[in-house]
DNA sequence: TGGATGACAACTATTGAAATCTGTCAGTAA
DNA sequence: TTACTGACAGATTTCAATAGTTGTCATCCA
């Protein structure tokens, strides 16, 4: 019926567009199909459910955040500075998304509450990044020894207020940046070898 | 009309009872008045609005948490142990309330979102408690020097995941206790003089 | 034959009218 | 005078009927 072949990527893009414009409650599978000029049955050929479609949007969005974090990575720096940079970059990425894409961010929060798999996978990636830096830091004598996995998770938990979407409403406050810096410094002091 | 005089305390107790039994959405001022055998106009003699009444319930409830924390206070211990005890006691108090009084806790979350005054007052009290211990610790050479207010707030922020009602849904997880202990240890290491 | 369609049942959201609630206040009664 | 009442207007909630959505699948067609 149409020239271009309908693929998953096209559907995800159209869905993201609609989510951004109309928000999660006003974006139906029927809307997505209309936007693409196909029947909604065709969308279900590519995604098993509405939830799966939304999940695909969120997943792509989180992958983008992940790539931004990877880009902020500078192996030349000492571990403490690398960790500070990683955490700061993550906060900035989340804060920016929450400010600039509020509709998509709302969708993310809804979905993160429903299917915790996607977001816990994201947290897992983050913990792994932190863990790698801690392992390096311990090996180089910069950080005190300990269980890297436990400590990495403690670092992520201690900074929840600045990256967990549950706290998004607090990120507008002008003190947020200073408070996050204070927590990061406290955490880094806690990691350092004595 | 009735033997006993109607006072604010009696109204708050009746309201708390109904909130606990029926939850925040099903508890009206009319219900409270009915429970007390008075007209709802009498309730408005003591509280300017439904919101003010709810606030009074929450306030009394938070005061109770505050007293529990004060009771857990042992000046004989070293500052690090006092801080650990304070934080642990606060986590336990919140977790218990969330588990045993889910209806009231839901009310608290609703109200904390509406009027942030009450809960930020509570956080302020908590920051002050932490600050006092830090000042003692710095004076005694146990903790590294720094701005006590900034550091105290950082400690409270770093432990948000374990005391902020926004995270209540995560407190059911069996790992919560171990994770909170890891964060507290990390924070205490960050405070210690080197 | 693989991709797309649209009718369909089951479920969820929207709507608007009726019921209930909030907050006020003139009036009652002790 | 003081605590309380109950009628009231305006706001909110409830409920049932209606409309729209989700997900399936027999059918179509290039």
CSV table of C-alpha atoms (C1' of nucleotides) in Angstrom, one decimal:
chain,number,residue,atom,x,y,z
A,1,UNK,CA,0.0,0.0,0.0
A,2,UNK,CA,2.9,2.4,0.8
A,3,UNK,CA,6.3,2.9,-0.9
A,4,UNK,CA,8.6,2.5,2.1
A,5,UNK,CA,8.7,-0.7,4.0
A,6,UNK,CA,7.3,-0.4,7.5
A,7,UNK,CA,10.0,-1.4,10.1
A,8,UNK,CA,10.3,-1.3,13.8
A,9,UNK,CA,12.6,1.7,13.8
A,10,UNK,CA,10.2,3.8,11.8
A,11,UNK,CA,7.4,2.9,14.3
A,12,UNK,CA,9.5,3.8,17.3
A,13,UNK,CA,10.4,7.2,15.8
A,14,UNK,CA,6.8,8.0,15.0
A,15,UNK,CA,5.8,6.9,18.6
A,16,UNK,CA,8.5,9.0,20.1
A,17,UNK,CA,7.4,12.0,18.1
A,18,UNK,CA,3.8,11.6,19.3
A,19,UNK,CA,4.8,11.0,22.9
A,20,UNK,CA,6.8,14.1,22.8
A,21,UNK,CA,3.9,16.1,21.3
A,22,UNK,CA,0.9,14.7,23.1
A,23,UNK,CA,2.2,12.9,26.2
A,24,UNK,CA,1.8,9.3,27.3
A,25,UNK,CA,-2.0,9.4,27.9
A,26,UNK,CA,-2.9,10.9,24.6
A,27,UNK,CA,-0.7,8.6,22.5
A,28,UNK,CA,-2.5,5.5,21.4
A,29,UNK,CA,-1.4,2.7,19.1
A,30,UNK,CA,-4.2,3.9,16.7
A,31,UNK,CA,-2.6,7.3,16.7
A,32,UNK,CA,0.8,5.9,15.8
A,33,UNK,CA,-0.8,3.9,13.0
A,34,UNK,CA,-2.6,6.9,11.7
A,35,UNK,CA,0.6,9.0,11.8
A,36,UNK,CA,2.3,6.3,9.6
A,37,UNK,CA,-0.8,5.9,7.3
A,38,UNK,CA,-1.2,2.2,8.2
A,39,UNK,CA,-3.7,0.1,10.1
A,40,UNK,CA,-2.9,-0.5,13.8
A,41,UNK,CA,-2.8,-4.3,13.0
A,42,UNK,CA,0.5,-3.5,11.1
A,43,UNK,CA,2.0,-2.0,14.3
A,44,UNK,CA,1.2,-5.2,16.1
A,45,UNK,CA,3.2,-7.2,13.5
A,46,UNK,CA,6.3,-5.5,14.9
A,47,UNK,CA,5.5,-5.1,18.6
A,48,UNK,CA,3.6,-7.6,20.7
A,49,UNK,CA,1.9,-4.9,22.8
A,50,UNK,CA,1.6,-1.2,23.4
A,51,UNK,CA,3.8,-1.7,26.4
A,52,UNK,CA,6.5,-3.3,24.2
A,53,UNK,CA,6.3,-0.4,21.9
A,54,UNK,CA,6.7,2.1,24.7
A,55,UNK,CA,9.5,0.0,26.1
A,56,UNK,CA,11.3,0.2,22.7
A,57,UNK,CA,11.1,4.0,22.8
A,58,UNK,CA,12.4,4.2,26.3
A,59,UNK,CA,15.2,1.7,25.6
A,60,UNK,CA,16.4,3.8,22.6
A,61,UNK,CA,16.2,6.9,24.7
A,62,UNK,CA,18.3,5.3,27.6
A,63,UNK,CA,20.8,4.0,25.0
A,64,UNK,CA,21.3,7.6,24.0
A,65,UNK,CA,22.0,8.6,27.6
A,66,UNK,CA,24.4,5.7,27.8
A,67,UNK,CA,26.3,7.0,24.8
A,68,UNK,CA,26.5,10.5,26.2
A,69,UNK,CA,28.0,9.0,29.3
A,70,UNK,CA,30.5,6.9,27.3
A,71,UNK,CA,31.5,10.1,25.5
A,72,UNK,CA,32.3,11.9,28.8
A,73,UNK,CA,34.7,9.1,29.6
A,74,UNK,CA,38.4,10.2,29.8
A,75,UNK,CA,40.8,7.4,30.8
A,76,UNK,CA,43.7,9.9,31.3
A,77,UNK,CA,42.3,11.3,34.5
A,78,UNK,CA,42.7,9.9,38.0
A,79,UNK,CA,39.9,7.6,39.2
A,80,UNK,CA,38.4,10.2,41.5
A,81,UNK,CA,38.0,12.7,38.7
A,82,UNK,CA,36.7,10.1,36.3
A,83,UNK,CA,34.0,9.1,38.8
A,84,UNK,CA,33.1,12.7,39.5
A,85,UNK,CA,32.9,13.3,35.8
A,86,UNK,CA,30.7,10.3,35.2
A,87,UNK,CA,28.3,11.2,38.0
A,88,UNK,CA,28.1,14.8,37.0
A,89,UNK,CA,27.6,13.9,33.3
A,90,UNK,CA,24.8,11.5,34.3
A,91,UNK,CA,23.1,14.2,36.5
A,92,UNK,CA,23.3,16.7,33.7
A,93,UNK,CA,22.0,14.2,31.1
A,94,UNK,CA,18.9,13.4,33.3
A,95,UNK,CA,18.3,17.0,34.3
A,96,UNK,CA,18.4,18.2,30.7
A,97,UNK,CA,16.0,15.5,29.5
A,98,UNK,CA,13.6,16.2,32.3
A,99,UNK,CA,13.7,19.9,31.4
A,100,UNK,CA,13.6,19.7,27.6
A,101,UNK,CA,11.5,16.6,27.1
A,102,UNK,CA,9.0,16.7,29.9
A,103,UNK,CA,6.4,14.6,28.1
A,104,UNK,CA,8.9,11.9,27.2
A,105,UNK,CA,10.3,12.0,30.6
A,106,UNK,CA,6.8,11.5,32.1
A,107,UNK,CA,6.4,8.4,29.9
A,108,UNK,CA,9.7,7.2,31.1
A,109,UNK,CA,8.6,7.5,34.7
A,110,UNK,CA,5.3,5.7,34.0
A,111,UNK,CA,7.0,2.9,32.2
A,112,UNK,CA,9.9,2.7,34.7
A,113,UNK,CA,7.2,2.1,37.4
A,114,UNK,CA,5.4,-0.6,35.2
A,115,UNK,CA,8.2,-2.6,33.7
A,116,UNK,CA,11.2,-2.1,36.0
A,117,UNK,CA,13.3,-4.2,33.7
A,118,UNK,CA,14.4,-1.4,31.3
A,119,UNK,CA,15.3,1.1,34.0
A,120,UNK,CA,17.0,-1.5,36.3
A,121,UNK,CA,19.0,-2.5,33.3
A,122,UNK,CA,20.0,1.1,32.9
A,123,UNK,CA,20.9,1.3,36.6
A,124,UNK,CA,22.9,-1.9,36.1
A,125,UNK,CA,24.9,-0.4,33.4
A,126,UNK,CA,25.6,2.6,35.5
A,127,UNK,CA,26.7,0.5,38.5
A,128,UNK,CA,29.0,-1.4,36.2
A,129,UNK,CA,30.6,1.9,35.0
A,130,UNK,CA,31.1,3.0,38.5
A,131,UNK,CA,32.4,-0.4,39.5
A,132,UNK,CA,35.1,-0.3,36.7
A,133,UNK,CA,36.4,3.0,37.9
A,134,UNK,CA,36.4,1.8,41.5
A,135,UNK,CA,38.4,-1.3,40.6
A,136,UNK,CA,40.9,0.9,38.8
A,137,UNK,CA,41.1,3.2,41.8
A,138,UNK,CA,41.7,0.4,44.2
A,139,UNK,CA,44.3,-1.2,41.9
A,140,UNK,CA,46.1,2.2,41.7
A,141,UNK,CA,46.0,2.8,45.4
A,142,UNK,CA,43.7,5.8,45.1
A,143,UNK,CA,40.7,4.1,46.7
A,144,UNK,CA,40.4,2.0,49.8
A,145,UNK,CA,39.8,-1.7,49.2
A,146,UNK,CA,36.4,-3.3,49.5
A,147,UNK,CA,33.7,-5.2,47.6
A,148,UNK,CA,33.6,-3.3,44.3
A,149,UNK,CA,30.0,-4.3,43.5
A,150,UNK,CA,28.7,-3.4,46.9
A,151,UNK,CA,30.5,-0.1,46.9
A,152,UNK,CA,29.5,0.8,43.4
A,153,UNK,CA,25.9,0.2,44.2
A,154,UNK,CA,26.3,2.3,47.4
A,155,UNK,CA,27.7,5.2,45.2
A,156,UNK,CA,24.7,5.0,42.9
A,157,UNK,CA,22.3,4.7,45.8
A,158,UNK,CA,23.9,7.7,47.6
A,159,UNK,CA,23.3,9.8,44.5
A,160,UNK,CA,19.7,8.7,43.8
A,161,UNK,CA,18.3,12.1,44.6
A,162,UNK,CA,20.1,13.5,41.6
A,163,UNK,CA,19.5,10.9,39.0
A,164,UNK,CA,16.4,8.9,40.0
A,165,UNK,CA,13.3,10.2,38.1
A,166,UNK,CA,11.3,10.0,41.3
A,167,UNK,CA,13.1,13.1,42.3
A,168,UNK,CA,12.6,15.0,39.0
A,169,UNK,CA,10.3,17.6,40.6
A,170,UNK,CA,13.2,18.6,42.9
A,171,UNK,CA,15.7,19.2,40.1
A,172,UNK,CA,14.2,22.6,39.3
A,173,UNK,CA,15.6,24.0,42.6
A,174,UNK,CA,18.6,26.2,42.1
A,175,UNK,CA,20.4,24.5,45.0
A,176,UNK,CA,20.3,21.2,43.2
A,177,UNK,CA,23.7,21.6,41.5
A,178,UNK,CA,25.5,22.7,44.7
A,179,UNK,CA,23.9,19.9,46.7
A,180,UNK,CA,24.8,17.3,44.2
A,181,UNK,CA,28.4,18.5,44.2
A,182,UNK,CA,28.5,18.2,48.0
A,183,UNK,CA,27.2,14.7,47.9
A,184,UNK,CA,29.7,13.7,45.2
A,185,UNK,CA,32.6,15.1,47.3
A,186,UNK,CA,31.4,13.3,50.4
A,187,UNK,CA,31.2,10.1,48.5
A,188,UNK,CA,34.6,10.5,46.9
A,189,UNK,CA,36.1,11.2,50.4
A,190,UNK,CA,34.5,8.0,51.5
A,191,UNK,CA,36.1,6.0,48.7
A,192,UNK,CA,39.6,7.5,49.1
A,193,UNK,CA,42.4,5.4,50.6
A,194,UNK,CA,43.6,6.7,54.0
B,1,UNK,CA,-25.2,19.4,72.8
B,2,UNK,CA,-22.6,16.8,74.0
B,3,UNK,CA,-21.0,16.3,77.4
B,4,UNK,CA,-17.3,16.5,76.4
B,5,UNK,CA,-15.9,19.7,74.9
B,6,UNK,CA,-14.8,19.3,71.3
B,7,UNK,CA,-11.2,20.2,71.0
B,8,UNK,CA,-8.6,20.1,68.2
B,9,UNK,CA,-6.8,17.1,69.6
B,10,UNK,CA,-10.0,15.0,69.6
B,11,UNK,CA,-10.7,15.9,66.0
B,12,UNK,CA,-7.2,15.0,65.0
B,13,UNK,CA,-7.4,11.6,66.7
B,14,UNK,CA,-10.8,10.9,65.0
B,15,UNK,CA,-9.4,11.9,61.6
B,16,UNK,CA,-6.3,9.8,62.1
B,17,UNK,CA,-8.5,6.8,62.9
B,18,UNK,CA,-10.6,7.3,59.8
B,19,UNK,CA,-7.6,7.9,57.6
B,20,UNK,CA,-6.0,4.7,58.9
B,21,UNK,CA,-9.2,2.8,58.3
B,22,UNK,CA,-10.5,4.2,55.0
B,23,UNK,CA,-7.5,6.0,53.4
B,24,UNK,CA,-7.1,9.6,52.3
B,25,UNK,CA,-9.7,9.6,49.4
B,26,UNK,CA,-12.5,8.1,51.5
B,27,UNK,CA,-12.1,10.3,54.5
B,28,UNK,CA,-14.2,13.5,54.3
B,29,UNK,CA,-14.7,16.3,56.8
B,30,UNK,CA,-18.3,15.1,57.0
B,31,UNK,CA,-17.1,11.6,57.9
B,32,UNK,CA,-15.0,13.1,60.7
B,33,UNK,CA,-17.9,15.1,62.0
B,34,UNK,CA,-20.2,12.1,61.9
B,35,UNK,CA,-17.7,10.0,63.7
B,36,UNK,CA,-17.7,12.6,66.5
B,37,UNK,CA,-21.4,13.1,66.5
B,38,UNK,CA,-21.2,16.8,65.6
B,39,UNK,CA,-21.9,18.9,62.5
B,40,UNK,CA,-19.1,19.5,60.1
B,41,UNK,CA,-19.4,23.2,60.9
B,42,UNK,CA,-17.9,22.5,64.3
B,43,UNK,CA,-14.8,20.9,62.8
B,44,UNK,CA,-14.3,24.2,60.8
B,45,UNK,CA,-14.3,26.1,64.1
B,46,UNK,CA,-11.0,24.3,64.9
B,47,UNK,CA,-9.5,23.9,61.5
B,48,UNK,CA,-9.6,26.5,58.7
B,49,UNK,CA,-9.7,23.8,56.0
B,50,UNK,CA,-9.6,20.1,55.2
B,51,UNK,CA,-5.9,20.6,54.2
B,52,UNK,CA,-5.2,22.2,57.6
B,53,UNK,CA,-6.8,19.2,59.4
B,54,UNK,CA,-4.8,16.7,57.4
B,55,UNK,CA,-1.7,18.7,58.1
B,56,UNK,CA,-2.3,18.6,61.8
B,57,UNK,CA,-2.6,14.8,61.6
B,58,UNK,CA,0.7,14.5,59.6
B,59,UNK,CA,2.4,17.0,62.0
B,60,UNK,CA,1.5,14.9,65.0
B,61,UNK,CA,2.7,11.8,63.2
B,62,UNK,CA,6.0,13.3,62.3
B,63,UNK,CA,6.4,14.6,65.9
B,64,UNK,CA,6.1,11.0,67.0
B,65,UNK,CA,8.9,10.0,64.6
B,66,UNK,CA,11.0,12.9,66.0
B,67,UNK,CA,10.5,11.6,69.5
B,68,UNK,CA,11.5,8.1,68.5
B,69,UNK,CA,14.7,9.5,67.0
B,70,UNK,CA,15.4,11.6,70.2
B,71,UNK,CA,14.9,8.4,72.2
B,72,UNK,CA,17.5,6.6,70.1
B,73,UNK,CA,20.0,9.3,71.1
B,74,UNK,CA,23.0,8.1,73.2
B,75,UNK,CA,25.5,10.9,73.9
B,76,UNK,CA,28.0,8.4,75.4
B,77,UNK,CA,28.9,7.0,72.0
B,78,UNK,CA,31.5,8.3,69.6
B,79,UNK,CA,30.1,10.7,66.9
B,80,UNK,CA,30.3,8.1,64.0
B,81,UNK,CA,28.3,5.6,66.0
B,82,UNK,CA,25.8,8.3,67.0
B,83,UNK,CA,25.3,9.3,63.4
B,84,UNK,CA,25.0,5.7,62.3
B,85,UNK,CA,22.4,5.1,65.1
B,86,UNK,CA,20.5,8.2,64.1
B,87,UNK,CA,20.3,7.3,60.4
B,88,UNK,CA,19.5,3.7,61.1
B,89,UNK,CA,16.7,4.7,63.6
B,90,UNK,CA,15.3,7.1,61.1
B,91,UNK,CA,15.2,4.4,58.3
B,92,UNK,CA,13.6,1.9,60.6
B,93,UNK,CA,11.0,4.4,61.8
B,94,UNK,CA,10.0,5.2,58.2
B,95,UNK,CA,10.1,1.7,57.0
B,96,UNK,CA,7.9,0.5,59.9
B,97,UNK,CA,5.4,3.3,59.3
B,98,UNK,CA,5.2,2.5,55.6
B,99,UNK,CA,4.7,-1.1,56.3
B,100,UNK,CA,2.3,-0.9,59.2
B,101,UNK,CA,0.3,2.2,58.4
B,102,UNK,CA,0.2,2.2,54.6
B,103,UNK,CA,-3.0,4.3,54.5
B,104,UNK,CA,-1.7,7.0,56.7
B,105,UNK,CA,1.6,6.8,54.9
B,106,UNK,CA,-0.2,7.4,51.6
B,107,UNK,CA,-1.8,10.4,53.1
B,108,UNK,CA,1.5,11.7,54.2
B,109,UNK,CA,2.9,11.3,50.7
B,110,UNK,CA,-0.1,13.1,49.2
B,111,UNK,CA,0.2,16.0,51.7
B,112,UNK,CA,4.0,16.1,51.5
B,113,UNK,CA,3.5,16.7,47.7
B,114,UNK,CA,0.8,19.4,48.3
B,115,UNK,CA,2.1,21.4,51.3
B,116,UNK,CA,5.9,20.8,51.3
B,117,UNK,CA,6.1,23.0,54.5
B,118,UNK,CA,5.5,20.2,57.0
B,119,UNK,CA,7.8,17.6,55.5
B,120,UNK,CA,10.6,20.1,54.7
B,121,UNK,CA,10.3,21.2,58.4
B,122,UNK,CA,10.8,17.6,59.3
B,123,UNK,CA,13.8,17.3,57.0
B,124,UNK,CA,15.1,20.5,58.6
B,125,UNK,CA,14.9,18.9,62.0
B,126,UNK,CA,16.8,15.9,60.7
B,127,UNK,CA,19.5,18.0,59.1
B,128,UNK,CA,19.9,19.9,62.4
B,129,UNK,CA,20.3,16.6,64.3
B,130,UNK,CA,22.9,15.4,61.9
B,131,UNK,CA,24.6,18.8,62.0
B,132,UNK,CA,24.9,18.7,65.8
B,133,UNK,CA,26.6,15.3,65.6
B,134,UNK,CA,29.0,16.5,62.9
B,135,UNK,CA,29.9,19.6,64.9
B,136,UNK,CA,30.7,17.4,67.9
B,137,UNK,CA,32.7,15.1,65.7
B,138,UNK,CA,34.7,17.9,64.1
B,139,UNK,CA,35.4,19.4,67.6
B,140,UNK,CA,36.6,16.0,68.9
B,141,UNK,CA,38.8,15.4,65.9
B,142,UNK,CA,36.8,12.4,64.7
B,143,UNK,CA,35.5,14.1,61.6
B,144,UNK,CA,37.2,16.2,58.9
B,145,UNK,CA,36.5,19.9,59.1
B,146,UNK,CA,34.1,21.7,56.7
B,147,UNK,CA,30.8,23.6,56.6
B,148,UNK,CA,28.6,21.6,59.0
B,149,UNK,CA,25.3,22.7,57.4
B,150,UNK,CA,26.4,21.8,53.9
B,151,UNK,CA,27.8,18.5,55.0
B,152,UNK,CA,24.8,17.6,57.1
B,153,UNK,CA,22.5,18.3,54.2
B,154,UNK,CA,24.8,16.2,52.0
B,155,UNK,CA,24.5,13.3,54.5
B,156,UNK,CA,20.7,13.6,54.4
B,157,UNK,CA,20.6,13.8,50.6
B,158,UNK,CA,23.0,10.8,50.2
B,159,UNK,CA,20.6,8.7,52.3
B,160,UNK,CA,17.4,9.9,50.5
B,161,UNK,CA,16.7,6.5,49.0
B,162,UNK,CA,16.2,5.1,52.5
B,163,UNK,CA,14.1,7.8,54.2
B,164,UNK,CA,12.3,9.8,51.4
B,165,UNK,CA,8.7,8.6,51.0
B,166,UNK,CA,9.2,8.8,47.2
B,167,UNK,CA,11.2,5.6,47.5
B,168,UNK,CA,8.7,3.8,49.8
B,169,UNK,CA,7.9,1.2,47.1
B,170,UNK,CA,11.6,0.1,47.1
B,171,UNK,CA,11.7,-0.5,50.8
B,172,UNK,CA,10.0,-3.8,50.5
B,173,UNK,CA,13.1,-5.3,48.8
B,174,UNK,CA,15.1,-7.6,51.1
B,175,UNK,CA,18.3,-5.9,49.9
B,176,UNK,CA,17.3,-2.5,51.3
B,177,UNK,CA,18.8,-3.0,54.8
B,178,UNK,CA,22.1,-4.2,53.4
B,179,UNK,CA,22.2,-1.4,50.8
B,180,UNK,CA,21.4,1.3,53.4
B,181,UNK,CA,24.2,0.0,55.7
B,182,UNK,CA,26.6,0.2,52.7
B,183,UNK,CA,25.6,3.8,52.0
B,184,UNK,CA,25.9,4.8,55.7
B,185,UNK,CA,29.4,3.2,55.9
B,186,UNK,CA,30.4,5.0,52.7
B,187,UNK,CA,29.1,8.3,54.1
B,188,UNK,CA,30.8,7.8,57.5
B,189,UNK,CA,34.1,7.1,55.7
B,190,UNK,CA,33.6,10.3,53.9
B,191,UNK,CA,33.2,12.3,57.1
B,192,UNK,CA,36.1,10.8,59.0
B,193,UNK,CA,39.3,12.8,59.6
B,194,UNK,CA,42.3,11.4,57.8
C,1,DT,C1',3.6,-16.2,0.6
C,2,DG,C1',4.6,-12.4,3.5
C,3,DG,C1',2.9,-8.2,4.7
C,4,DA,C1',-1.2,-5.5,5.5
C,5,DT,C1',-6.1,-5.0,6.5
C,6,DG,C1',-10.3,-4.1,9.2
C,7,DA,C1',-14.0,-6.5,11.8
C,8,DC,C1',-14.4,-8.0,16.3
C,9,DA,C1',-14.6,-9.0,21.6
C,10,DA,C1',-12.8,-7.4,25.7
C,11,DC,C1',-11.3,-3.8,28.2
C,12,DT,C1',-10.4,1.2,29.4
C,13,DA,C1',-11.3,6.1,29.0
C,14,DT,C1',-14.5,9.9,28.6
C,15,DT,C1',-18.6,12.3,29.5
C,16,DG,C1',-22.2,14.5,31.7
C,17,DA,C1',-25.9,14.3,35.1
C,18,DA,C1',-26.7,13.4,39.9
C,19,DA,C1',-24.8,12.9,44.4
C,20,DT,C1',-21.7,14.4,47.7
C,21,DC,C1',-18.4,17.4,49.8
C,22,DT,C1',-16.1,21.9,51.2
C,23,DG,C1',-16.3,26.1,53.3
C,24,DT,C1',-19.4,30.1,54.8
C,25,DC,C1',-22.5,32.2,57.7
C,26,DA,C1',-26.8,33.7,59.7
C,27,DG,C1',-29.2,31.7,63.2
C,28,DT,C1',-30.0,28.8,67.7
C,29,DA,C1',-29.5,27.6,72.3
C,30,DA,C1',-27.2,27.2,76.7
D,1,DT,C1',-21.1,35.3,74.9
D,2,DT,C1',-19.6,31.1,73.0
D,3,DA,C1',-20.0,26.7,71.1
D,4,DC,C1',-22.6,24.6,67.8
D,5,DT,C1',-26.0,23.9,63.9
D,6,DG,C1',-27.7,23.3,59.3
D,7,DA,C1',-28.9,25.6,54.9
D,8,DC,C1',-26.5,27.1,51.2
D,9,DA,C1',-23.4,28.0,46.8
D,10,DG,C1',-19.7,26.4,44.5
D,11,DA,C1',-16.5,22.7,43.8
D,12,DT,C1',-15.6,17.9,43.5
D,13,DT,C1',-16.6,13.1,43.1
D,14,DT,C1',-19.4,9.2,41.6
D,15,DC,C1',-21.7,6.4,38.4
D,16,DA,C1',-23.6,4.6,34.3
D,17,DA,C1',-23.9,5.2,29.5
D,18,DT,C1',-21.1,6.0,25.6
D,19,DA,C1',-17.0,6.2,22.9
D,20,DG,C1',-12.5,4.8,22.0
D,21,DT,C1',-8.6,1.5,22.5
D,22,DT,C1',-6.1,-2.9,22.7
D,23,DG,C1',-5.0,-7.1,20.8
D,24,DT,C1',-6.6,-11.1,17.7
D,25,DC,C1',-7.4,-13.1,13.6
D,26,DA,C1',-9.7,-14.5,9.3
D,27,DT,C1',-9.2,-12.4,5.1
D,28,DC,C1',-7.2,-9.9,1.4
D,29,DC,C1',-3.7,-8.7,-2.2
D,30,DA,C1',0.8,-7.8,-4.7
